[in-house]
mmCIF file of C-alpha atoms and ligand atoms in Angstrom:
data_model
loop_
_atom_site.group_PDB
_atom_site.id
_atom_site.type_symbol
_atom_site.label_atom_id
_atom_site.label_comp_id
_atom_site.label_asym_id
_atom_site.label_seq_id
_atom_site.Cartn_x
_atom_site.Cartn_y
_atom_site.Cartn_z
ATOM 1 C CA UNK A 1 20.042 -2.906 4.529
ATOM 2 C CA UNK A 2 18.734 0.339 3.029
ATOM 3 C CA UNK A 3 17.572 3.347 5.025
ATOM 4 C CA UNK A 4 15.273 5.815 3.293
ATOM 5 C CA UNK A 5 14.501 9.028 5.095
ATOM 6 C CA UNK A 6 11.039 10.557 4.918
ATOM 7 C CA UNK A 7 11.757 14.254 5.550
ATOM 8 C CA UNK A 8 8.792 15.810 7.361
ATOM 9 C CA UNK A 9 10.429 18.227 9.815
ATOM 10 C CA UNK A 10 9.692 17.056 13.372
ATOM 11 C CA UNK A 11 7.701 14.116 11.973
ATOM 12 C CA UNK A 12 10.614 12.736 9.896
ATOM 13 C CA UNK A 13 11.371 9.017 10.044
ATOM 14 C CA UNK A 14 13.324 6.217 8.392
ATOM 15 C CA UNK A 15 12.041 3.401 6.227
ATOM 16 C CA UNK A 16 14.378 0.505 6.974
ATOM 17 C CA UNK A 17 14.501 -2.156 4.262
ATOM 18 C CA UNK A 18 16.369 -5.317 5.290
ATOM 19 C CA UNK A 19 16.216 -9.072 4.810
ATOM 20 C CA UNK A 20 15.662 -11.592 7.633
ATOM 21 C CA UNK A 21 15.785 -8.685 10.079
ATOM 22 C CA UNK A 22 12.509 -9.085 12.040
ATOM 23 C CA UNK A 23 14.289 -10.196 15.198
ATOM 24 C CA UNK A 24 16.387 -6.981 15.101
ATOM 25 C CA UNK A 25 13.409 -4.678 15.645
ATOM 26 C CA UNK A 26 13.675 -4.996 19.451
ATOM 27 C CA UNK A 27 17.282 -3.788 19.351
ATOM 28 C CA UNK A 28 16.286 -0.766 17.238
ATOM 29 C CA UNK A 29 13.466 0.148 19.653
ATOM 30 C CA UNK A 30 15.876 -0.209 22.590
ATOM 31 C CA UNK A 31 18.629 1.865 21.005
ATOM 32 C CA UNK A 32 16.201 4.622 19.973
ATOM 33 C CA UNK A 33 14.585 4.531 23.431
ATOM 34 C CA UNK A 34 11.118 4.373 21.880
ATOM 35 C CA UNK A 35 8.281 3.467 24.245
ATOM 36 C CA UNK A 36 8.374 2.789 27.981
ATOM 37 C CA UNK A 37 6.411 -0.338 27.120
ATOM 38 C CA UNK A 38 5.536 -1.931 23.791
ATOM 39 C CA UNK A 39 2.297 -3.357 22.369
ATOM 40 C CA UNK A 40 2.056 -5.398 19.197
ATOM 41 C CA UNK A 41 -1.194 -5.174 17.227
ATOM 42 C CA UNK A 42 -1.563 -7.994 14.734
ATOM 43 C CA UNK A 43 -3.905 -10.700 13.426
ATOM 44 C CA UNK A 44 -3.840 -14.391 14.404
ATOM 45 C CA UNK A 45 -2.217 -15.661 11.187
ATOM 46 C CA UNK A 46 0.561 -13.054 11.149
ATOM 47 C CA UNK A 47 1.076 -13.555 14.877
ATOM 48 C CA UNK A 48 1.539 -17.311 14.338
ATOM 49 C CA UNK A 49 3.971 -16.730 11.491
ATOM 50 C CA UNK A 50 6.089 -13.833 12.778
ATOM 51 C CA UNK A 51 4.999 -12.802 16.282
ATOM 52 C CA UNK A 52 7.627 -14.875 18.114
ATOM 53 C CA UNK A 53 10.401 -13.651 15.830
ATOM 54 C CA UNK A 54 9.532 -10.033 16.610
ATOM 55 C CA UNK A 55 9.031 -10.639 20.370
ATOM 56 C CA UNK A 56 12.371 -12.540 20.542
ATOM 57 C CA UNK A 57 14.276 -9.297 19.975
ATOM 58 C CA UNK A 58 12.813 -7.570 23.042
ATOM 59 C CA UNK A 59 14.213 -8.003 26.578
ATOM 60 C CA UNK A 60 10.813 -7.234 28.118
ATOM 61 C CA UNK A 61 8.276 -9.160 26.052
ATOM 62 C CA UNK A 62 5.733 -6.842 24.383
ATOM 63 C CA UNK A 63 2.049 -7.561 25.035
ATOM 64 C CA UNK A 64 0.247 -8.692 21.889
ATOM 65 C CA UNK A 65 -3.274 -7.629 20.944
ATOM 66 C CA UNK A 66 -4.882 -9.690 18.177
ATOM 67 C CA UNK A 67 -7.741 -8.571 15.972
ATOM 68 C CA UNK A 68 -9.599 -10.826 13.521
ATOM 69 C CA UNK A 69 -8.189 -10.918 10.018
ATOM 70 C CA UNK A 70 -9.860 -9.057 7.157
ATOM 71 C CA UNK A 71 -10.954 -5.660 5.847
ATOM 72 C CA UNK A 72 -14.419 -5.988 7.437
ATOM 73 C CA UNK A 73 -12.812 -5.818 10.889
ATOM 74 C CA UNK A 74 -11.201 -2.443 10.138
ATOM 75 C CA UNK A 75 -13.915 -0.527 11.962
ATOM 76 C CA UNK A 76 -14.603 1.577 15.047
ATOM 77 C CA UNK A 77 -15.920 -1.376 17.095
ATOM 78 C CA UNK A 78 -12.630 -3.255 16.685
ATOM 79 C CA UNK A 79 -10.682 -0.047 17.367
ATOM 80 C CA UNK A 80 -12.643 0.322 20.613
ATOM 81 C CA UNK A 81 -11.690 -3.235 21.610
ATOM 82 C CA UNK A 82 -8.071 -2.280 21.057
ATOM 83 C CA UNK A 83 -8.470 0.839 23.251
ATOM 84 C CA UNK A 84 -9.967 -1.469 25.920
ATOM 85 C CA UNK A 85 -7.001 -3.850 25.649
ATOM 86 C CA UNK A 86 -4.443 -1.035 25.815
ATOM 87 C CA UNK A 87 -6.203 0.518 28.826
ATOM 88 C CA UNK A 88 -6.419 -2.868 30.571
ATOM 89 C CA UNK A 89 -2.650 -3.314 30.212
ATOM 90 C CA UNK A 90 -2.064 0.255 31.415
ATOM 91 C CA UNK A 91 -0.736 1.648 28.122
ATOM 92 C CA UNK A 92 0.114 5.327 28.528
ATOM 93 C CA UNK A 93 1.235 8.391 26.542
ATOM 94 C CA UNK A 94 4.784 7.019 26.390
ATOM 95 C CA UNK A 95 3.860 3.515 25.212
ATOM 96 C CA UNK A 96 4.739 2.321 21.710
ATOM 97 C CA UNK A 97 2.506 0.387 19.320
ATOM 98 C CA UNK A 98 4.000 -1.962 16.754
ATOM 99 C CA UNK A 99 1.672 -2.615 13.855
ATOM 100 C CA UNK A 100 2.568 -6.090 12.550
ATOM 101 C CA UNK A 101 0.614 -7.117 9.457
ATOM 102 C CA UNK A 102 -0.692 -6.047 6.071
ATOM 103 C CA UNK A 103 -2.514 -2.876 5.085
ATOM 104 C CA UNK A 104 -5.638 -3.534 7.170
ATOM 105 C CA UNK A 105 -3.656 -3.960 10.386
ATOM 106 C CA UNK A 106 -1.460 -0.970 9.491
ATOM 107 C CA UNK A 107 -4.442 1.348 8.957
ATOM 108 C CA UNK A 108 -6.232 0.136 12.095
ATOM 109 C CA UNK A 109 -3.228 0.066 14.440
ATOM 110 C CA UNK A 110 -2.071 3.438 13.079
ATOM 111 C CA UNK A 111 -5.529 4.884 13.732
ATOM 112 C CA UNK A 112 -5.526 3.512 17.290
ATOM 113 C CA UNK A 113 -2.039 4.990 17.810
ATOM 114 C CA UNK A 114 -3.229 8.344 16.416
ATOM 115 C CA UNK A 115 -6.176 8.534 18.800
ATOM 116 C CA UNK A 116 -5.316 6.632 22.001
ATOM 117 C CA UNK A 117 -4.559 9.306 24.633
ATOM 118 C CA UNK A 118 -4.508 11.870 21.789
ATOM 119 C CA UNK A 119 -1.739 10.026 19.984
ATOM 120 C CA UNK A 120 1.080 7.677 20.951
ATOM 121 C CA UNK A 121 4.133 6.531 18.980
ATOM 122 C CA UNK A 122 3.921 3.604 16.577
ATOM 123 C CA UNK A 123 6.052 1.656 14.134
ATOM 124 C CA UNK A 124 4.805 0.078 10.944
ATOM 125 C CA UNK A 125 6.060 -3.469 10.299
ATOM 126 C CA UNK A 126 4.341 -4.353 7.009
ATOM 127 C CA UNK A 127 4.220 -8.057 6.164
ATOM 128 C CA UNK A 128 2.801 -8.022 2.610
ATOM 129 C CA UNK A 129 4.375 -6.563 -0.521
ATOM 130 C CA UNK A 130 1.381 -4.239 -0.955
ATOM 131 C CA UNK A 131 1.785 -2.759 2.516
ATOM 132 C CA UNK A 132 5.600 -2.646 2.261
ATOM 133 C CA UNK A 133 5.559 -0.531 -0.888
ATOM 134 C CA UNK A 134 2.479 1.569 -0.197
ATOM 135 C CA UNK A 135 0.174 1.555 2.844
ATOM 136 C CA UNK A 136 2.841 1.564 5.570
ATOM 137 C CA UNK A 137 4.521 4.710 4.210
ATOM 138 C CA UNK A 138 3.053 8.182 4.514
ATOM 139 C CA UNK A 139 0.979 8.140 7.686
ATOM 140 C CA UNK A 140 -2.487 7.484 6.296
ATOM 141 C CA UNK A 141 -4.388 5.747 9.093
ATOM 142 C CA UNK A 142 -8.075 4.993 9.390
ATOM 143 C CA UNK A 143 -11.053 2.699 9.660
ATOM 144 C CA UNK A 144 -14.027 2.047 7.398
ATOM 145 C CA UNK A 145 -17.542 3.384 7.867
ATOM 146 C CA UNK A 146 -20.496 1.316 6.580
ATOM 147 C CA UNK A 147 -21.016 4.062 3.949
ATOM 148 C CA UNK A 148 -17.418 4.463 2.778
ATOM 149 C CA UNK A 149 -13.989 2.836 2.961
ATOM 150 C CA UNK A 150 -11.387 4.714 5.046
ATOM 151 C CA UNK A 151 -13.919 7.429 5.903
ATOM 152 C CA UNK A 152 -12.696 7.958 9.479
ATOM 153 C CA UNK A 153 -9.003 8.544 9.981
ATOM 154 C CA UNK A 154 -6.003 10.776 10.442
ATOM 155 C CA UNK A 155 -2.683 11.572 8.860
ATOM 156 C CA UNK A 156 -0.356 10.355 11.596
ATOM 157 C CA UNK A 157 3.245 9.485 10.799
ATOM 158 C CA UNK A 158 4.978 6.483 12.397
ATOM 159 C CA UNK A 159 8.362 6.646 14.189
ATOM 160 C CA UNK A 160 9.715 4.189 11.603
ATOM 161 C CA UNK A 161 8.684 1.758 8.891
ATOM 162 C CA UNK A 162 10.573 -1.504 9.406
ATOM 163 C CA UNK A 163 10.544 -3.858 6.410
ATOM 164 C CA UNK A 164 11.777 -7.450 6.140
ATOM 165 C CA UNK A 165 11.719 -8.373 2.430
ATOM 166 C CA UNK A 166 12.234 -12.075 3.210
ATOM 167 C CA UNK A 167 8.531 -12.151 4.135
ATOM 168 C CA UNK A 168 7.771 -11.677 0.423
ATOM 169 C CA UNK A 169 8.998 -15.252 -0.162
ATOM 170 C CA UNK A 170 6.120 -16.586 1.960
ATOM 171 C CA UNK A 171 3.333 -14.774 0.106
ATOM 172 C CA UNK A 172 0.831 -16.576 -2.140
ATOM 173 C CA UNK A 173 1.261 -15.711 -5.836
ATOM 174 C CA UNK A 174 -1.912 -13.603 -5.968
ATOM 175 C CA UNK A 175 -0.858 -11.560 -2.942
ATOM 176 C CA UNK A 176 2.526 -10.937 -4.565
ATOM 177 C CA UNK A 177 0.858 -9.751 -7.771
ATOM 178 C CA UNK A 178 -1.437 -7.319 -5.959
ATOM 179 C CA UNK A 179 1.637 -5.543 -4.557
ATOM 180 C CA UNK A 180 3.313 -5.530 -7.963
ATOM 181 C CA UNK A 181 0.533 -3.386 -9.416
ATOM 182 C CA UNK A 182 1.496 -0.561 -7.023
ATOM 183 C CA UNK A 183 5.182 -1.099 -7.878
ATOM 184 C CA UNK A 184 4.442 -0.644 -11.596
ATOM 185 C CA UNK A 185 2.435 2.468 -10.692
ATOM 186 C CA UNK A 186 5.579 4.089 -9.232
ATOM 187 C CA UNK A 187 7.467 3.530 -12.475
ATOM 188 C CA UNK A 188 4.722 5.165 -14.520
ATOM 189 C CA UNK A 189 4.173 8.192 -12.293
ATOM 190 C CA UNK A 190 7.756 9.040 -11.296
ATOM 191 C CA UNK A 191 10.613 6.961 -12.657
ATOM 192 C CA UNK A 192 11.054 5.773 -16.259
ATOM 193 C CA UNK A 193 14.307 3.912 -15.435
ATOM 194 C CA UNK A 194 12.511 1.979 -12.707
ATOM 195 C CA UNK A 195 9.779 1.092 -15.224
ATOM 196 C CA UNK A 196 12.480 -0.207 -17.628
ATOM 197 C CA UNK A 197 14.071 -2.154 -14.774
ATOM 198 C CA UNK A 198 10.718 -3.821 -14.094
ATOM 199 C CA UNK A 199 10.303 -4.634 -17.794
ATOM 200 C CA UNK A 200 13.770 -6.231 -17.845
ATOM 201 C CA UNK A 201 13.173 -8.280 -14.674
ATOM 202 C CA UNK A 202 9.469 -9.102 -15.015
ATOM 203 C CA UNK A 203 10.146 -12.811 -15.634
ATOM 204 C CA UNK A 204 11.778 -13.108 -12.166
ATOM 205 C CA UNK A 205 8.969 -11.367 -10.301
ATOM 206 C CA UNK A 206 6.893 -14.375 -9.311
ATOM 207 C CA UNK A 207 6.854 -17.049 -6.617
ATOM 208 C CA UNK A 208 8.777 -19.613 -8.748
ATOM 209 C CA UNK A 209 12.068 -18.029 -7.768
ATOM 210 C CA UNK A 210 11.376 -18.937 -4.135
ATOM 211 C CA UNK A 211 11.130 -22.669 -4.834
ATOM 212 C CA UNK A 212 14.817 -23.403 -4.280
ATOM 213 C CA UNK A 213 17.383 -21.831 -1.964
ATOM 214 C CA UNK A 214 19.813 -20.654 -4.698
ATOM 215 C CA UNK A 215 17.274 -18.756 -6.736
ATOM 216 C CA UNK A 216 15.568 -17.520 -3.551
ATOM 217 C CA UNK A 217 18.648 -15.566 -2.412
ATOM 218 C CA UNK A 218 19.023 -13.877 -5.812
ATOM 219 C CA UNK A 219 15.312 -13.125 -5.935
ATOM 220 C CA UNK A 220 15.308 -11.531 -2.478
ATOM 221 C CA UNK A 221 18.157 -9.237 -3.577
ATOM 222 C CA UNK A 222 16.023 -8.147 -6.509
ATOM 223 C CA UNK A 223 13.010 -7.629 -4.219
ATOM 224 C CA UNK A 224 15.151 -5.550 -1.875
ATOM 225 C CA UNK A 225 15.896 -3.197 -4.783
ATOM 226 C CA UNK A 226 12.248 -3.100 -5.840
ATOM 227 C CA UNK A 227 10.908 -2.393 -2.347
ATOM 228 C CA UNK A 228 13.598 0.256 -1.675
ATOM 229 C CA UNK A 229 13.031 2.053 -4.997
ATOM 230 C CA UNK A 230 9.251 2.021 -4.462
ATOM 231 C CA UNK A 231 9.686 3.339 -0.914
ATOM 232 C CA UNK A 232 11.981 6.123 -2.189
ATOM 233 C CA UNK A 233 9.381 7.261 -4.713
ATOM 234 C CA UNK A 234 6.534 7.150 -2.212
ATOM 235 C CA UNK A 235 8.645 9.009 0.385
ATOM 236 C CA UNK A 236 9.485 11.735 -2.140
ATOM 237 C CA UNK A 237 5.816 12.301 -2.973
ATOM 238 C CA UNK A 238 4.714 12.273 0.689
ATOM 239 C CA UNK A 239 7.481 14.742 1.633
ATOM 240 C CA UNK A 240 6.135 17.235 -0.906
ATOM 241 C CA UNK A 241 2.459 16.791 -0.022
ATOM 242 C CA UNK A 242 1.921 15.023 3.284
ATOM 243 C CA UNK A 243 -1.835 15.653 3.490
ATOM 244 C CA UNK A 244 -2.804 15.083 -0.142
ATOM 245 C CA UNK A 245 -3.543 18.693 -0.996
ATOM 246 C CA UNK A 246 -2.326 18.137 -4.573
ATOM 247 C CA UNK A 247 0.729 16.158 -5.697
ATOM 248 C CA UNK A 248 0.056 13.101 -3.494
ATOM 249 C CA UNK A 249 -3.021 12.515 -5.651
ATOM 250 C CA UNK A 250 -0.681 11.145 -8.359
ATOM 251 C CA UNK A 251 -0.395 8.034 -6.152
ATOM 252 C CA UNK A 252 -3.995 7.404 -7.176
ATOM 253 C CA UNK A 253 -2.953 6.585 -10.755
ATOM 254 C CA UNK A 254 -5.152 3.620 -11.765
ATOM 255 C CA UNK A 255 -7.285 3.981 -8.634
ATOM 256 C CA UNK A 256 -10.242 5.902 -10.121
ATOM 257 C CA UNK A 257 -11.456 3.072 -12.361
ATOM 258 C CA UNK A 258 -9.809 0.582 -9.952
ATOM 259 C CA UNK A 259 -11.997 1.640 -6.999
ATOM 260 C CA UNK A 260 -15.104 1.650 -9.190
ATOM 261 C CA UNK A 261 -14.389 -1.949 -10.234
ATOM 262 C CA UNK A 262 -13.652 -3.008 -6.632
ATOM 263 C CA UNK A 263 -16.897 -1.542 -5.324
ATOM 264 C CA UNK A 264 -18.963 -2.771 -8.298
ATOM 265 C CA UNK A 265 -17.725 -6.327 -7.724
ATOM 266 C CA UNK A 266 -18.120 -5.894 -3.910
ATOM 267 C CA UNK A 267 -14.402 -6.354 -3.243
ATOM 268 C CA UNK A 268 -14.732 -10.051 -4.165
ATOM 269 C CA UNK A 269 -13.880 -10.633 -7.820
ATOM 270 C CA UNK A 270 -10.700 -8.546 -7.850
ATOM 271 C CA UNK A 271 -8.236 -7.707 -5.112
ATOM 272 C CA UNK A 272 -6.891 -4.151 -4.845
ATOM 273 C CA UNK A 273 -3.845 -4.569 -7.091
ATOM 274 C CA UNK A 274 -5.819 -6.412 -9.763
ATOM 275 C CA UNK A 275 -8.393 -3.611 -9.867
ATOM 276 C CA UNK A 276 -5.601 -0.991 -9.973
ATOM 277 C CA UNK A 277 -3.927 -2.888 -12.819
ATOM 278 C CA UNK A 278 -7.117 -2.653 -14.903
ATOM 279 C CA UNK A 279 -7.485 0.983 -13.767
ATOM 280 C CA UNK A 280 -3.941 1.875 -14.900
ATOM 281 C CA UNK A 281 -4.568 0.474 -18.380
ATOM 282 C CA UNK A 282 -7.892 2.331 -18.480
ATOM 283 C CA UNK A 283 -6.195 5.615 -17.473
ATOM 284 C CA UNK A 284 -3.474 5.089 -20.093
ATOM 285 C CA UNK A 285 -6.090 4.371 -22.779
ATOM 286 C CA UNK A 286 -8.054 7.481 -21.767
ATOM 287 C CA UNK A 287 -4.837 9.540 -21.959
ATOM 288 C CA UNK A 288 -4.112 8.131 -25.398
ATOM 289 C CA UNK A 289 -7.673 8.904 -26.600
ATOM 290 C CA UNK A 290 -7.190 12.481 -25.375
ATOM 291 C CA UNK A 291 -3.917 12.559 -27.367
ATOM 292 C CA UNK A 292 -1.894 13.138 -24.215
ATOM 293 C CA UNK A 293 0.020 9.847 -24.455
ATOM 294 C CA UNK A 294 1.672 7.871 -27.276
ATOM 295 C CA UNK A 295 0.066 4.467 -27.849
ATOM 296 C CA UNK A 296 3.415 2.673 -27.469
ATOM 297 C CA UNK A 297 3.432 3.557 -23.727
ATOM 298 C CA UNK A 298 -0.068 2.072 -23.398
ATOM 299 C CA UNK A 299 1.214 -1.083 -25.102
ATOM 300 C CA UNK A 300 4.315 -1.268 -22.885
ATOM 301 C CA UNK A 301 2.252 -0.817 -19.719
ATOM 302 C CA UNK A 302 -0.218 -3.506 -20.769
ATOM 303 C CA UNK A 303 2.603 -5.873 -21.788
ATOM 304 C CA UNK A 304 4.379 -5.445 -18.434
ATOM 305 C CA UNK A 305 1.203 -6.023 -16.416
ATOM 306 C CA UNK A 306 0.354 -9.067 -18.580
ATOM 307 C CA UNK A 307 3.842 -10.492 -17.967
ATOM 308 C CA UNK A 308 3.362 -10.044 -14.234
ATOM 309 C CA UNK A 309 0.084 -11.982 -14.434
ATOM 310 C CA UNK A 310 -2.116 -8.978 -13.613
ATOM 311 C CA UNK A 311 -5.472 -8.420 -15.368
ATOM 312 C CA UNK A 312 -5.567 -5.774 -18.109
ATOM 313 C CA UNK A 313 -9.013 -6.440 -19.569
ATOM 314 C CA UNK A 314 -12.464 -5.945 -18.116
ATOM 315 C CA UNK A 315 -13.965 -9.390 -18.645
ATOM 316 C CA UNK A 316 -17.421 -8.258 -19.760
ATOM 317 C CA UNK A 317 -18.222 -6.056 -16.748
ATOM 318 C CA UNK A 318 -20.991 -3.583 -17.664
ATOM 319 C CA UNK A 319 -19.359 -0.297 -18.703
ATOM 320 C CA UNK A 320 -22.384 1.788 -17.638
ATOM 321 C CA UNK A 321 -22.196 0.399 -14.137
ATOM 322 C CA UNK A 322 -18.443 1.081 -13.872
ATOM 323 C CA UNK A 323 -19.064 4.671 -14.953
ATOM 324 C CA UNK A 324 -21.940 5.013 -12.442
ATOM 325 C CA UNK A 325 -19.656 3.655 -9.688
ATOM 326 C CA UNK A 326 -17.040 6.288 -10.633
ATOM 327 C CA UNK A 327 -19.344 9.081 -9.574
ATOM 328 C CA UNK A 328 -19.926 7.678 -6.086
ATOM 329 C CA UNK A 329 -16.213 7.202 -5.533
ATOM 330 C CA UNK A 330 -14.802 9.404 -2.786
ATOM 331 C CA UNK A 331 -12.490 11.097 -5.265
ATOM 332 C CA UNK A 332 -15.467 13.008 -6.604
ATOM 333 C CA UNK A 333 -14.815 16.602 -5.631
ATOM 334 C CA UNK A 334 -17.589 19.077 -6.383
ATOM 335 C CA UNK A 335 -19.248 16.542 -8.691
ATOM 336 C CA UNK A 336 -16.067 15.937 -10.692
ATOM 337 C CA UNK A 337 -14.134 12.731 -11.164
ATOM 338 C CA UNK A 338 -10.358 13.064 -10.888
ATOM 339 C CA UNK A 339 -8.233 11.047 -13.291
ATOM 340 C CA UNK A 340 -4.463 10.747 -13.019
ATOM 341 C CA UNK A 341 -3.352 10.514 -16.651
ATOM 342 C CA UNK A 342 0.145 9.766 -17.970
ATOM 343 C CA UNK A 343 1.629 12.096 -20.614
ATOM 344 C CA UNK A 344 4.751 9.941 -20.885
ATOM 345 C CA UNK A 345 6.620 7.657 -18.492
ATOM 346 C CA UNK A 346 7.346 9.559 -15.251
ATOM 347 C CA UNK A 347 5.008 12.432 -16.098
ATOM 348 C CA UNK A 348 1.342 12.480 -15.145
ATOM 349 C CA UNK A 349 -1.371 15.139 -14.985
ATOM 350 C CA UNK A 350 -4.538 15.252 -12.909
ATOM 351 C CA UNK A 351 -7.690 16.015 -14.909
ATOM 352 C CA UNK A 352 -11.198 16.531 -13.574
ATOM 353 C CA UNK A 353 -12.883 17.220 -16.919
ATOM 354 C CA UNK A 354 -12.562 13.905 -18.727
ATOM 355 C CA UNK A 355 -15.761 13.297 -20.647
ATOM 356 C CA UNK A 356 -17.572 10.138 -19.601
ATOM 357 C CA UNK A 357 -17.933 9.134 -23.250
ATOM 358 C CA UNK A 358 -14.123 8.940 -23.528
ATOM 359 C CA UNK A 359 -14.058 6.813 -20.363
ATOM 360 C CA UNK A 360 -16.706 4.534 -21.870
ATOM 361 C CA UNK A 361 -14.781 4.194 -25.160
ATOM 362 C CA UNK A 362 -11.607 3.236 -23.269
ATOM 363 C CA UNK A 363 -13.486 0.648 -21.174
ATOM 364 C CA UNK A 364 -15.172 -0.788 -24.284
ATOM 365 C CA UNK A 365 -11.716 -1.197 -25.836
ATOM 366 C CA UNK A 366 -10.810 -3.315 -22.806
ATOM 367 C CA UNK A 367 -13.636 -5.806 -23.250
ATOM 368 C CA UNK A 368 -16.298 -4.043 -21.194
ATOM 369 C CA UNK A 369 -19.881 -4.569 -22.379
HETATM 370 N N1 LIG B 1 -1.940 4.973 -1.068
HETATM 371 C C1 LIG B 1 -1.965 6.326 -1.464
HETATM 372 C C2 LIG B 1 -1.375 7.273 -0.477
HETATM 373 O O1 LIG B 1 -0.768 6.858 0.489
HETATM 374 O O2 LIG B 1 -1.507 8.449 -0.623
#
């Protein structure tokens, strides 16, 4: 088990990374004396898969509140239903919420925890690779508004992030890959050795390794390292800039073009990690066109993402429409589009003056029309 501290003064907490440890969460909550009573917020599929395992560890069984599965249910109406459920069960200022699920559940349950009775304690128990390495860490909570994703929310840190890497072995291949895009991102923005480690181990980072018990154990060890290293990098960035006043923006590497592609294709053609993968290659190509980055880093990034089975080309999407979608992205500040651009591995800069013609050239290079 690894314990990574997120140092945020009185809001500090541990990220606990273990394997087959879901049933130990109850003991942790008991020993830390968190919550007079406990409520699990989850979705029906995750509840079926892991709910009993989590509840088993508690002497007094937590009440479970289910919300339908999917990003479209991350909204104020569903949050209100959760407030109703908590109130019906008599949840109070000293109750504890456990968010059990992927990024959607984490954002929604965190938002409910941040706002119910002006804020009650919560623990993130992320069940997908994407949420284990990214969304569960750093206290971003929120719901969508019809006009914009994550428009309503709060920075509200959990009491702990509790990760069971064995859950990775149950993920479909595409879900695994979407998380890997964020893992690669950490290597590029902060840690060249981690990037090299991913290059050396890329052939093991797929669902094949989970097909038999011998290779599964070895693979889960590797995943434990990957999740812990990713969590360390994210924690370090969040510690320096909890509320995204500056540095935390580097976590958006690949997300500028990535978000434009997601919204242009209505969140259907590409999942988040796939869009970020294309966005990272686009950002690297832009950096290389601006002579900030050597082309061999662009090639290494593309080769790693290709090996992991992530998309690195644009598949004839219209370049003009991607560029138009960039300007409605929420990262537009004062009419400018922010790009996180690598200068070398583990060194990035944020630029808000990239000319759209350079963006277009980079996207054309990637097969855009
Ligand atoms: N996912 C980006 C952040 O937490 O800031």
